[in-house]
XYZ file of C-alpha atoms in Angstrom:
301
model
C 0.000 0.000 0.000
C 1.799 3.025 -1.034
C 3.073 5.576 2.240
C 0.643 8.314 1.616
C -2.540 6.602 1.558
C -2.518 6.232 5.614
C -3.016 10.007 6.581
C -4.818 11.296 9.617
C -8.542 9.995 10.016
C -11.213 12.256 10.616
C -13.790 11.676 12.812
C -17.110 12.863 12.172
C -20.519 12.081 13.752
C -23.351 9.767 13.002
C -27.040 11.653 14.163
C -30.401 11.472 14.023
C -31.646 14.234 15.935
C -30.564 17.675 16.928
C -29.897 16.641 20.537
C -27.500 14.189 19.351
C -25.879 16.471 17.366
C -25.260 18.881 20.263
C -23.614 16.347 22.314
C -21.693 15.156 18.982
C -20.584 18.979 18.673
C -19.746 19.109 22.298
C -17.231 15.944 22.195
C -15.037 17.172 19.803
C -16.975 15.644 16.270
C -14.727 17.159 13.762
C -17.940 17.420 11.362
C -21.503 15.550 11.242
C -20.701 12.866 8.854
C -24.477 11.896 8.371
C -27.773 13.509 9.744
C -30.076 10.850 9.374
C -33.894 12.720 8.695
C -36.517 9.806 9.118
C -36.986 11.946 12.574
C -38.881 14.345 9.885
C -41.249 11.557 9.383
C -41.776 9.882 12.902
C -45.190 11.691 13.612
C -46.866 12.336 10.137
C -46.536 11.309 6.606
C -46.027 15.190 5.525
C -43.060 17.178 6.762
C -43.515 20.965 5.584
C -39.946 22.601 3.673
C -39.903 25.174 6.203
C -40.607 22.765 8.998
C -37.207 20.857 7.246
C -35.558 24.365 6.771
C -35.545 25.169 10.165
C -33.928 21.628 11.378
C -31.268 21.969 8.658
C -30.687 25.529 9.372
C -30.275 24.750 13.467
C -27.880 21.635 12.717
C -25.787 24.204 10.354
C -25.776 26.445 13.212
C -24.504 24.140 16.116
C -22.463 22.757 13.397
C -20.573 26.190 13.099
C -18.152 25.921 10.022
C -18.007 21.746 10.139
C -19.146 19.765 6.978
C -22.629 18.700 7.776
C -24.096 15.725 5.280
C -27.687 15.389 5.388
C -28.840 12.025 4.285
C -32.247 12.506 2.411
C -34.974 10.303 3.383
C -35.188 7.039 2.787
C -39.282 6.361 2.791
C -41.646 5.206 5.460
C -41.524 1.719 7.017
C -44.518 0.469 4.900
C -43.172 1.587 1.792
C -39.493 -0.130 2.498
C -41.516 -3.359 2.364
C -42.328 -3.115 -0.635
C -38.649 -2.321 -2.016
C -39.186 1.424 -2.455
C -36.779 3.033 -0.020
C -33.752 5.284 -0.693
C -33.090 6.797 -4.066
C -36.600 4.559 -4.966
C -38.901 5.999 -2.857
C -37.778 9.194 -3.955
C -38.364 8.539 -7.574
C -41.466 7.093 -6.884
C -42.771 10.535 -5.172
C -40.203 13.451 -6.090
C -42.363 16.380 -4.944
C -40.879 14.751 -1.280
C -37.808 14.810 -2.615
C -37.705 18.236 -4.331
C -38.902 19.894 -1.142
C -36.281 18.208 1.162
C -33.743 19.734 -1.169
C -35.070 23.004 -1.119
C -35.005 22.919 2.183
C -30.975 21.800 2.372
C -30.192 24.203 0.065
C -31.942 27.465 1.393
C -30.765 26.420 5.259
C -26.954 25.633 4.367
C -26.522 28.899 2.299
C -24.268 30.451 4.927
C -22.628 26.959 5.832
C -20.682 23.575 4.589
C -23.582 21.442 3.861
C -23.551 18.370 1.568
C -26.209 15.661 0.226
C -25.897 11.930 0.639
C -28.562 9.683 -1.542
C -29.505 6.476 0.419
C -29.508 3.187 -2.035
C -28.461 4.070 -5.163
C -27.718 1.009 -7.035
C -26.436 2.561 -10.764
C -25.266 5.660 -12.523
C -29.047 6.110 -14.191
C -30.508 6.756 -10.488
C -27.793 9.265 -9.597
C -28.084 11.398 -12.633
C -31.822 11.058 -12.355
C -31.074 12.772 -8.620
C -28.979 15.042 -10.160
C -31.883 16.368 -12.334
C -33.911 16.927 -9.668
C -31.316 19.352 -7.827
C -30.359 21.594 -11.107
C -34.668 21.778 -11.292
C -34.761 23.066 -7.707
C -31.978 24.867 -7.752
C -33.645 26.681 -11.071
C -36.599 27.422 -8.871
C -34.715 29.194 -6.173
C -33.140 31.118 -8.794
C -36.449 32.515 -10.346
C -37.891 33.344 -6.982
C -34.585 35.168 -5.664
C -34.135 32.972 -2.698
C -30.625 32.539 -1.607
C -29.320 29.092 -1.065
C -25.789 27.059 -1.250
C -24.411 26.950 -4.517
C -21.267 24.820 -3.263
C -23.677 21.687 -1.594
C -21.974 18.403 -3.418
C -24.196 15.541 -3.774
C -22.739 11.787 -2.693
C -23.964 7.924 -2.605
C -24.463 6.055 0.355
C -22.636 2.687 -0.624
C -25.235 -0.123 1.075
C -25.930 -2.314 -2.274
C -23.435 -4.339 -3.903
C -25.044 -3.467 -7.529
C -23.606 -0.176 -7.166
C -20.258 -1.165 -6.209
C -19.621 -3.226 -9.973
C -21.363 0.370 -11.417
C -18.930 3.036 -9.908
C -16.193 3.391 -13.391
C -20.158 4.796 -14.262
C -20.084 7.223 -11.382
C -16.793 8.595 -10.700
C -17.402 11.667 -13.451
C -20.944 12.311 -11.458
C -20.590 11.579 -7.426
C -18.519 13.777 -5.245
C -18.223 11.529 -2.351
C -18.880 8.169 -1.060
C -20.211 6.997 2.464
C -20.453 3.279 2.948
C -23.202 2.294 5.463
C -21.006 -1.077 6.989
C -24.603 -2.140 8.038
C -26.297 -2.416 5.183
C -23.501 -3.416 3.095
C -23.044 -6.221 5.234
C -26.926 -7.209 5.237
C -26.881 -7.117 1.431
C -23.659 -8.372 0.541
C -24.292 -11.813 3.235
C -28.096 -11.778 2.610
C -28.859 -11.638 6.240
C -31.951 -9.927 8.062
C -30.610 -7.998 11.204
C -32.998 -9.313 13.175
C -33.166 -12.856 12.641
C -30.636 -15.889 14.252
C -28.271 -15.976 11.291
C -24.643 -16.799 12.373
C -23.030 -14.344 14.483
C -19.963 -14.401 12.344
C -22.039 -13.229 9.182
C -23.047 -10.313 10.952
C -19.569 -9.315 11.630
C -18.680 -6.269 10.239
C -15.375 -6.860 10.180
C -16.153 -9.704 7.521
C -13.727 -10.183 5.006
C -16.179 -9.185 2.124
C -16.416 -6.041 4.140
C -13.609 -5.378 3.980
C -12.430 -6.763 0.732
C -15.763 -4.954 -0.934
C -14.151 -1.466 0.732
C -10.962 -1.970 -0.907
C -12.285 -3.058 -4.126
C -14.649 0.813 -3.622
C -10.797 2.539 -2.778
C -9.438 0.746 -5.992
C -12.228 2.893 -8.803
C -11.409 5.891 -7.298
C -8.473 7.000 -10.311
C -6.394 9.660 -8.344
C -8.609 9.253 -4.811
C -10.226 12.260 -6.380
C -13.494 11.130 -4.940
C -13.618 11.109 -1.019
C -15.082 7.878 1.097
C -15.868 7.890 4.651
C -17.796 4.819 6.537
C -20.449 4.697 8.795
C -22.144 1.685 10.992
C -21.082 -0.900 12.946
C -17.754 -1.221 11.654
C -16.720 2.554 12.151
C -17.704 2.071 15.395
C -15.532 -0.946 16.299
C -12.183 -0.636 17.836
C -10.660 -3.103 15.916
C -11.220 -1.292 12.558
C -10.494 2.175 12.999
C -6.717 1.144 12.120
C -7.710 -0.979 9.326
C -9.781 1.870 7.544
C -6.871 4.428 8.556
C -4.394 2.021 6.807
C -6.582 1.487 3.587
C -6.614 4.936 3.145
C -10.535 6.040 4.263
C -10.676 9.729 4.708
C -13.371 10.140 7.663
C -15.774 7.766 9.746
C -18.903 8.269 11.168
C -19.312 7.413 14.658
C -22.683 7.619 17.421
C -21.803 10.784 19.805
C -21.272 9.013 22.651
C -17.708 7.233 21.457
C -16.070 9.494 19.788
C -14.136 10.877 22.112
C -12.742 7.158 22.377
C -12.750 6.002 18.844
C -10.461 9.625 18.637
C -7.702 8.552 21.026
C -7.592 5.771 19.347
C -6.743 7.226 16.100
C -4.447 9.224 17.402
C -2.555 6.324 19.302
C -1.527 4.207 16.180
C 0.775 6.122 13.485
C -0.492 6.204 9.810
C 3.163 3.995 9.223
C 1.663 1.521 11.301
C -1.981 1.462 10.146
C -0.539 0.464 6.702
C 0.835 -2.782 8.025
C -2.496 -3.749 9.627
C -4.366 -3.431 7.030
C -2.368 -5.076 4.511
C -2.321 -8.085 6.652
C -5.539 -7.853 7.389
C -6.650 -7.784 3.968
C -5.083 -11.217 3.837
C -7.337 -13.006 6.372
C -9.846 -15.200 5.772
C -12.767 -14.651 8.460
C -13.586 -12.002 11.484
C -12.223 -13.931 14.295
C -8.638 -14.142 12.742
C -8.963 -10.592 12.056
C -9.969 -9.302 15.515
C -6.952 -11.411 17.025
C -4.240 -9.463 14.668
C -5.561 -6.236 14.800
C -5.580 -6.297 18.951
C -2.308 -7.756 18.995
C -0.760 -5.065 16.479
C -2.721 -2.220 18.481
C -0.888 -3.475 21.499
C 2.559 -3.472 19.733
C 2.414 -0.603 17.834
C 0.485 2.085 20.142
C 2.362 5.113 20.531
């Protein structure tokens, strides 16, 4: 792995709520790395754009001058059963969609806000997204409202479709976040809930893993930035894996991250690189855990 690839790991925040992103804020989150919105939806099955506008616009405000990514939403629990959730359910009924972007836009247009697109599985559903911004952003224009002309637009990574798509992508997407949850469920077709194996629900799985490297290979130059999220962000065992393979940022719950931090700091970037190319080589989660806590041990600064 070459020597640069192994640089200093942000940490970011994982929220759903504005609460959560207070306390994320007042732990030392370098950034929100994904504001979850189904909160918007909890009560009712409408969610106003200025209701949205003023949620985005508080998170931007506690957020200060931090990136904040705002996931969009990814469709109401009876609708997911039925297959249409993420990118889906927004194609199915865009005028949700339109007015949760109008809402981004207008509250981050005095701050660093970006867009994240749950379940995108090809190129044809980002552009298709990508449509729908220019439109709104057209309509702002014409009724001189002021909104963020800077806001980049990225793909949550949770199907393995999208992953054989992304030589189609990497001209269109400005940033990748793989959901480790998700990716796992799809990739070992597992239900979270049910009794399947504990070691398929791993997330350090070696088709994790192996999947994430395969995502760092199609990015020609790195140009395109990837950060993780989930389980596996959160687990001690990873951080200097995903340091090592060269993962610019991770996504952690509030209440570790002033823990998943120190740890960051504690293993040099030299160091990192060795883990993960060893771990790389490994051939289930067990074997894995067992090398990375012995290396953390030796190599901790």
């Amino acid at each position: 792995m070459d020597s640069k690839m192994a640089e200093s790991l942000l940490i970011y925040a994982d929220v759903s709520s504005l609460d959560q992103l207070k306390e994320a804020i007042d732990n030392g989150a370098q950034g929100i790395g994904i504001l979850r919105t189904e909160c918007l939806y909890q009560n009712a099955r409408n969610c106003s754009e200025e209701e949205q506008f003023m949620l985005y616009r508080e998170a931007v405000k506690i957020a200060g001058n931090r990136p904040v990514t705002i996931r969009t939403f990814s469709g109401f629990s009876d609708e997911q059963k039925t297959g249409r959730w993420g990118i889906r359910f927004s194609m199915v009924y865009p005028d949700i969609f339109q007015t949760q972007l109008r809402a981004i836009l207008r509250a981050g247009v005095n701050g660093n806000v970006n867009i994240a697109l749950p379940g995108i599985s090809d190129a044809e559903e980002f552009k298709w997204a990508k449509k729908q911004l220019e439109l709104v952003k057209k309509q702002l224009e014409e009724q001189n409202i002021k909104y963020n002309k800077r806001a980049l637009m990225g793909i949550m990574i949770e199907i393995p479709a999208v992953v054989m798509c992304l030589d189609m992508l990497i001209h269109e997407v400005n940033f990748y976040i793989i959901d480790s949850d998700r990716l796992l469920q799809n990739l070992m077709v597992i239900n979270a809930g049910n009794d399947t194996l504990e070691t398929l629900k791993d997330p350090l799985h070696p088709a994790v893993l192996r999947t994430i490297k395969q995502i760092m290979t199609a990015r020609p130059g790195g140009r395109i930035k990837l950060s993780v999220c989930g389980r596996l962000a959160e687990t001690d065992y990873a951080v200097p894996i995903l340091k090592g393979m060269g993962i610019k940022s991770i996504a952690v719950r509030a209440g570790i991250l002033s823990s998943i931090s120190a740890l960051e700091k504690s293993v040099s970037k030299e160091n990192c690189l060795r883990i993960a190319s060893k771990t790389l080589a490994l051939s289930n989660s067990q074997r894995i855990k067992n090398y990375v806590m012995a290396a953390i041990d030796k190599y901790k600064m």
